[in-house]
Amino acid sequence: MGRIVTVLLLTVFLGTACTTKFAKIMKSKDYEYKYKMAEQFYANKKYPEALRLFEDIFPYLKGSQRYEDMYYKYAYSYFYIKDYLNAENMFKSFVENFPASTRTQDCEYMRAYCYFKQSPKVELDQTNTTKTMGLMQAFISTHPTSPRVKEATEIIDLCREKLERKEFLSAELYYNLGFYKAAAIAFSNVADNFPDSKKSDEYKVLMIKSYFKYAEMSYEEKQKERYEKVLSECNEFAERFTDSKYLEEVNKYKTQTLNILKKTGKNE
């Protein structure tokens, strides 16, 4: 127990000592000393302390040869403490202030990457996800030979998958709530918006299922038209997805629909 107390007291003492030392650095009027300490904190990965010192010496270094390097490290300090909102802004400002810098390409990528890091759960607003895609695509177009093109492309694919998933969940919600027409349109939109998706046939069969439910629940005078829509979609599915694992299910909907129309005389 005594050893634990000693360790705790030592930890508190060292923490207080470090806080006192940093406070003295901040109060110093020697900007060269502050710059030296900011560089030291940055090198030692103590980014919150580095940030505060960089902010304090900004006016002192502006226009000097060291300004660009400090600006770059200032932006990265925000990134390393996971303040992606401010990091994005600083990477953007770096590009605007130092367009001819050899670090501009890196900052362009990092700005886009900061938006990616702010991309939320799929259920939430995906503005940052869309922004990521736009900026990553712009990076690829501007720097086609960059070694980061592969990574940028992979991030775009991840963002596209998230947007696809979000649209699918919205369509699924319509279906679960019994809004079958809205669900059919939504599933169709997912398939149209993501034509290269591996799940295109799944979205189409869900659309057919939704249209079938919609026709089934319709007033009698509307059923013929709506069942014919089901048939039309079934035929289109069979032509487009000849090897789909859902083809048998689609054919069942087609047969069931034809039988309903024949039984009720609505196929005349």
Short mmCIF file of C-alpha atoms in Angstrom, two decimals:
data_model
loop_
_atom_site.label_atom_id
_atom_site.label_comp_id
_atom_site.label_asym_id
_atom_site.label_seq_id
_atom_site.Cartn_x
_atom_site.Cartn_y
_atom_site.Cartn_z
CA MET A 1 0.00 0.00 0.00
CA GLY A 2 2.82 2.38 0.91
CA ARG A 3 4.49 1.78 -2.45
CA ILE A 4 1.23 2.57 -4.30
CA VAL A 5 0.81 5.82 -2.38
CA THR A 6 4.42 6.76 -3.16
CA VAL A 7 3.87 6.14 -6.89
CA LEU A 8 0.65 8.19 -6.88
CA LEU A 9 2.34 11.08 -5.09
CA LEU A 10 5.27 10.96 -7.51
CA THR A 11 2.87 10.98 -10.47
CA VAL A 12 1.03 14.02 -9.10
CA PHE A 13 4.33 15.77 -8.36
CA LEU A 14 5.72 15.15 -11.85
CA GLY A 15 2.43 16.23 -13.44
CA THR A 16 2.43 19.45 -11.41
CA ALA A 17 6.08 20.06 -12.22
CA CYS A 18 5.42 19.62 -15.95
CA THR A 19 2.44 21.96 -15.79
CA THR A 20 4.51 24.57 -13.96
CA LYS A 21 7.36 24.23 -16.48
CA PHE A 22 4.99 24.65 -19.42
CA ALA A 23 3.38 27.68 -17.79
CA LYS A 24 6.81 29.29 -17.50
CA ILE A 25 7.49 28.57 -21.18
CA MET A 26 4.19 30.19 -22.15
CA LYS A 27 4.96 33.30 -20.08
CA SER A 28 8.38 33.72 -21.65
CA LYS A 29 8.92 36.67 -23.99
CA ASP A 30 11.77 34.86 -25.72
CA TYR A 31 10.11 33.69 -28.94
CA GLU A 32 13.20 31.81 -30.12
CA TYR A 33 13.05 29.79 -26.91
CA LYS A 34 9.33 29.18 -27.42
CA TYR A 35 9.97 28.04 -30.98
CA LYS A 36 12.66 25.66 -29.80
CA MET A 37 10.36 24.22 -27.14
CA ALA A 38 7.45 23.93 -29.59
CA GLU A 39 9.68 21.90 -31.91
CA GLN A 40 10.75 19.76 -28.99
CA PHE A 41 7.19 19.11 -27.86
CA TYR A 42 6.21 18.21 -31.43
CA ALA A 43 9.14 15.82 -31.80
CA ASN A 44 8.19 14.17 -28.51
CA LYS A 45 4.56 13.82 -29.69
CA LYS A 46 3.25 16.19 -27.06
CA TYR A 47 0.91 17.81 -29.55
CA PRO A 48 -1.39 19.82 -27.24
CA GLU A 49 1.63 21.69 -25.83
CA ALA A 50 3.11 22.12 -29.31
CA LEU A 51 -0.18 23.56 -30.56
CA ARG A 52 -0.37 26.19 -27.86
CA LEU A 53 3.18 27.31 -28.51
CA PHE A 54 2.75 27.33 -32.29
CA GLU A 55 -0.33 29.53 -31.87
CA ASP A 56 1.61 31.92 -29.67
CA ILE A 57 4.56 32.33 -32.05
CA PHE A 58 2.58 32.56 -35.28
CA PRO A 59 2.97 36.37 -35.53
CA TYR A 60 6.68 36.09 -34.71
CA LEU A 61 7.47 33.57 -37.46
CA LYS A 62 5.15 34.89 -40.16
CA GLY A 63 7.14 35.77 -43.26
CA SER A 64 10.24 33.90 -42.13
CA GLN A 65 11.74 30.81 -43.74
CA ARG A 66 10.51 28.72 -40.80
CA TYR A 67 6.88 29.79 -41.15
CA GLU A 68 5.91 27.14 -43.70
CA ASP A 69 7.41 24.32 -41.65
CA MET A 70 5.67 25.51 -38.50
CA TYR A 71 2.33 25.87 -40.32
CA TYR A 72 2.67 22.31 -41.57
CA LYS A 73 3.39 20.94 -38.11
CA TYR A 74 0.59 23.05 -36.66
CA ALA A 75 -1.91 21.39 -39.01
CA TYR A 76 -0.61 17.94 -38.19
CA SER A 77 -0.76 18.66 -34.47
CA TYR A 78 -4.53 19.09 -34.77
CA PHE A 79 -4.70 15.86 -36.74
CA TYR A 80 -2.71 13.92 -34.16
CA ILE A 81 -4.98 15.01 -31.32
CA LYS A 82 -7.94 13.90 -33.49
CA ASP A 83 -9.37 17.39 -33.88
CA TYR A 84 -10.19 16.66 -37.51
CA LEU A 85 -12.38 19.70 -37.98
CA ASN A 86 -9.56 22.15 -37.22
CA ALA A 87 -7.00 19.91 -38.94
CA GLU A 88 -9.02 20.01 -42.17
CA ASN A 89 -9.20 23.77 -41.99
CA MET A 90 -5.46 24.11 -41.39
CA PHE A 91 -4.51 21.73 -44.22
CA LYS A 92 -6.79 23.74 -46.50
CA SER A 93 -5.18 27.00 -45.32
CA PHE A 94 -1.72 25.55 -45.90
CA VAL A 95 -2.57 24.80 -49.54
CA GLU A 96 -3.94 28.32 -49.99
CA ASN A 97 -0.94 29.98 -48.31
CA PHE A 98 1.80 27.80 -49.82
CA PRO A 99 0.56 26.63 -53.24
CA ALA A 100 4.10 26.07 -54.57
CA SER A 101 5.27 24.06 -51.55
CA THR A 102 6.47 20.49 -51.96
CA ARG A 103 4.12 19.68 -49.06
CA THR A 104 0.99 20.98 -50.79
CA GLN A 105 0.14 17.60 -52.32
CA ASP A 106 0.33 15.96 -48.90
CA CYS A 107 -1.91 18.63 -47.38
CA GLU A 108 -4.47 18.24 -50.16
CA TYR A 109 -4.68 14.55 -49.40
CA MET A 110 -4.78 15.10 -45.64
CA ARG A 111 -7.60 17.60 -45.99
CA ALA A 112 -9.70 14.97 -47.76
CA TYR A 113 -8.63 12.37 -45.21
CA CYS A 114 -9.81 14.60 -42.36
CA TYR A 115 -13.29 14.61 -43.88
CA PHE A 116 -13.09 10.81 -44.07
CA LYS A 117 -12.18 10.65 -40.38
CA GLN A 118 -15.27 12.76 -39.63
CA SER A 119 -17.57 10.47 -41.63
CA PRO A 120 -20.19 9.28 -39.11
CA LYS A 121 -22.14 6.06 -38.61
CA VAL A 122 -24.14 4.99 -41.64
CA GLU A 123 -27.45 5.98 -40.02
CA LEU A 124 -26.41 9.64 -39.67
CA ASP A 125 -26.05 12.51 -42.15
CA GLN A 126 -23.37 11.63 -44.73
CA THR A 127 -22.30 15.12 -45.83
CA ASN A 128 -18.71 14.47 -44.76
CA THR A 129 -18.72 11.16 -46.62
CA THR A 130 -19.83 12.86 -49.83
CA LYS A 131 -17.26 15.62 -49.28
CA THR A 132 -14.55 12.99 -48.83
CA MET A 133 -15.40 11.40 -52.17
CA GLY A 134 -15.31 14.72 -53.98
CA LEU A 135 -11.97 15.78 -52.53
CA MET A 136 -10.36 12.36 -52.99
CA GLN A 137 -11.49 12.30 -56.63
CA ALA A 138 -10.09 15.81 -57.10
CA PHE A 139 -6.79 14.63 -55.57
CA ILE A 140 -6.63 11.67 -57.97
CA SER A 141 -7.38 13.89 -60.96
CA THR A 142 -4.79 16.48 -59.92
CA HIS A 143 -2.07 14.01 -58.90
CA PRO A 144 -2.61 10.86 -61.01
CA THR A 145 0.95 9.61 -60.40
CA SER A 146 0.87 10.04 -56.63
CA PRO A 147 1.59 6.89 -54.58
CA ARG A 148 -1.51 7.79 -52.58
CA VAL A 149 -3.88 7.35 -55.54
CA LYS A 150 -4.44 3.70 -54.58
CA GLU A 151 -5.34 4.64 -51.00
CA ALA A 152 -7.55 7.50 -52.20
CA THR A 153 -9.40 5.10 -54.53
CA GLU A 154 -9.92 2.63 -51.69
CA ILE A 155 -11.34 5.38 -49.48
CA ILE A 156 -13.75 6.45 -52.25
CA ASP A 157 -14.92 2.83 -52.49
CA LEU A 158 -15.48 2.68 -48.71
CA CYS A 159 -17.47 5.91 -48.84
CA ARG A 160 -19.56 4.64 -51.74
CA GLU A 161 -20.32 1.45 -49.80
CA LYS A 162 -21.45 3.53 -46.83
CA LEU A 163 -23.76 5.66 -48.97
CA GLU A 164 -25.14 2.53 -50.61
CA ARG A 165 -25.77 0.98 -47.22
CA LYS A 166 -27.56 4.10 -46.02
CA GLU A 167 -29.89 4.12 -49.04
CA PHE A 168 -30.58 0.40 -48.57
CA LEU A 169 -31.49 0.89 -44.90
CA SER A 170 -33.92 3.66 -45.85
CA ALA A 171 -35.59 1.41 -48.43
CA GLU A 172 -35.72 -1.45 -45.94
CA LEU A 173 -37.36 0.81 -43.39
CA TYR A 174 -40.12 1.73 -45.86
CA TYR A 175 -40.72 -1.98 -46.45
CA ASN A 176 -40.80 -2.85 -42.74
CA LEU A 177 -43.28 -0.03 -42.13
CA GLY A 178 -45.56 -1.35 -44.87
CA PHE A 179 -45.00 1.52 -47.30
CA TYR A 180 -44.51 -0.87 -50.20
CA LYS A 181 -44.70 1.57 -53.10
CA ALA A 182 -42.13 3.85 -51.46
CA ALA A 183 -39.99 0.79 -50.69
CA ALA A 184 -40.14 -0.38 -54.33
CA ILE A 185 -39.06 3.03 -55.60
CA ALA A 186 -36.32 3.25 -52.97
CA PHE A 187 -34.90 -0.20 -53.78
CA SER A 188 -34.99 0.71 -57.47
CA ASN A 189 -33.09 3.92 -56.72
CA VAL A 190 -30.40 2.02 -54.81
CA ALA A 191 -29.92 -0.28 -57.80
CA ASP A 192 -29.81 2.67 -60.23
CA ASN A 193 -27.50 4.81 -58.06
CA PHE A 194 -25.01 1.96 -57.55
CA PRO A 195 -25.09 0.01 -60.84
CA ASP A 196 -21.74 -1.67 -60.14
CA SER A 197 -22.85 -2.99 -56.76
CA LYS A 198 -22.49 -6.71 -56.06
CA LYS A 199 -25.97 -6.54 -54.59
CA SER A 200 -27.76 -5.13 -57.64
CA ASP A 201 -29.80 -8.30 -58.15
CA GLU A 202 -30.74 -8.35 -54.46
CA TYR A 203 -32.06 -4.78 -54.67
CA LYS A 204 -34.09 -5.68 -57.76
CA VAL A 205 -35.70 -8.71 -56.19
CA LEU A 206 -36.60 -6.65 -53.13
CA MET A 207 -38.14 -4.11 -55.47
CA ILE A 208 -40.22 -6.87 -57.11
CA LYS A 209 -41.25 -8.16 -53.70
CA SER A 210 -42.33 -4.64 -52.71
CA TYR A 211 -44.33 -4.11 -55.91
CA PHE A 212 -46.02 -7.48 -55.38
CA LYS A 213 -47.02 -6.50 -51.84
CA TYR A 214 -48.21 -3.12 -53.13
CA ALA A 215 -50.41 -4.78 -55.79
CA GLU A 216 -51.69 -7.31 -53.29
CA MET A 217 -52.89 -4.57 -50.94
CA SER A 218 -54.33 -2.31 -53.65
CA TYR A 219 -57.98 -1.67 -54.43
CA GLU A 220 -59.35 -4.17 -56.93
CA GLU A 221 -59.60 -1.65 -59.77
CA LYS A 222 -55.88 -0.85 -59.40
CA GLN A 223 -54.56 -4.39 -59.12
CA LYS A 224 -54.32 -5.29 -62.82
CA GLU A 225 -52.02 -2.37 -63.60
CA ARG A 226 -49.88 -3.03 -60.52
CA TYR A 227 -49.55 -6.78 -61.05
CA GLU A 228 -48.53 -6.07 -64.63
CA LYS A 229 -45.77 -3.89 -63.22
CA VAL A 230 -44.58 -6.88 -61.21
CA LEU A 231 -44.53 -9.03 -64.38
CA SER A 232 -42.61 -6.37 -66.26
CA GLU A 233 -39.96 -6.17 -63.54
CA CYS A 234 -39.72 -9.98 -63.32
CA ASN A 235 -39.07 -10.20 -67.06
CA GLU A 236 -36.47 -7.46 -66.92
CA PHE A 237 -34.75 -9.19 -64.01
CA ALA A 238 -34.58 -12.51 -65.92
CA GLU A 239 -33.00 -10.79 -68.93
CA ARG A 240 -30.44 -8.84 -66.91
CA PHE A 241 -29.48 -11.31 -64.18
CA THR A 242 -29.39 -14.65 -65.96
CA ASP A 243 -27.11 -16.27 -63.38
CA SER A 244 -28.52 -14.68 -60.23
CA LYS A 245 -29.17 -16.84 -57.20
CA TYR A 246 -32.46 -14.95 -56.87
CA LEU A 247 -33.75 -15.98 -60.30
CA GLU A 248 -35.78 -18.88 -58.92
CA GLU A 249 -37.44 -16.58 -56.38
CA VAL A 250 -38.26 -14.05 -59.10
CA ASN A 251 -39.80 -16.78 -61.27
CA LYS A 252 -42.01 -17.76 -58.35
CA TYR A 253 -43.29 -14.18 -58.11
CA LYS A 254 -43.87 -14.21 -61.86
CA THR A 255 -45.83 -17.48 -61.73
CA GLN A 256 -47.81 -16.36 -58.71
CA THR A 257 -48.68 -13.08 -60.39
CA LEU A 258 -49.77 -14.78 -63.62
CA ASN A 259 -51.99 -17.16 -61.64
CA ILE A 260 -53.60 -14.30 -59.76
CA LEU A 261 -54.33 -12.44 -63.00
CA LYS A 262 -55.65 -15.57 -64.67
CA LYS A 263 -57.81 -16.53 -61.70
CA THR A 264 -59.41 -13.12 -61.41
CA GLY A 265 -59.65 -12.55 -65.16
CA LYS A 266 -57.38 -9.49 -64.97
CA ASN A 267 -55.05 -10.68 -67.70
CA GLU A 268 -57.64 -10.30 -70.42
#
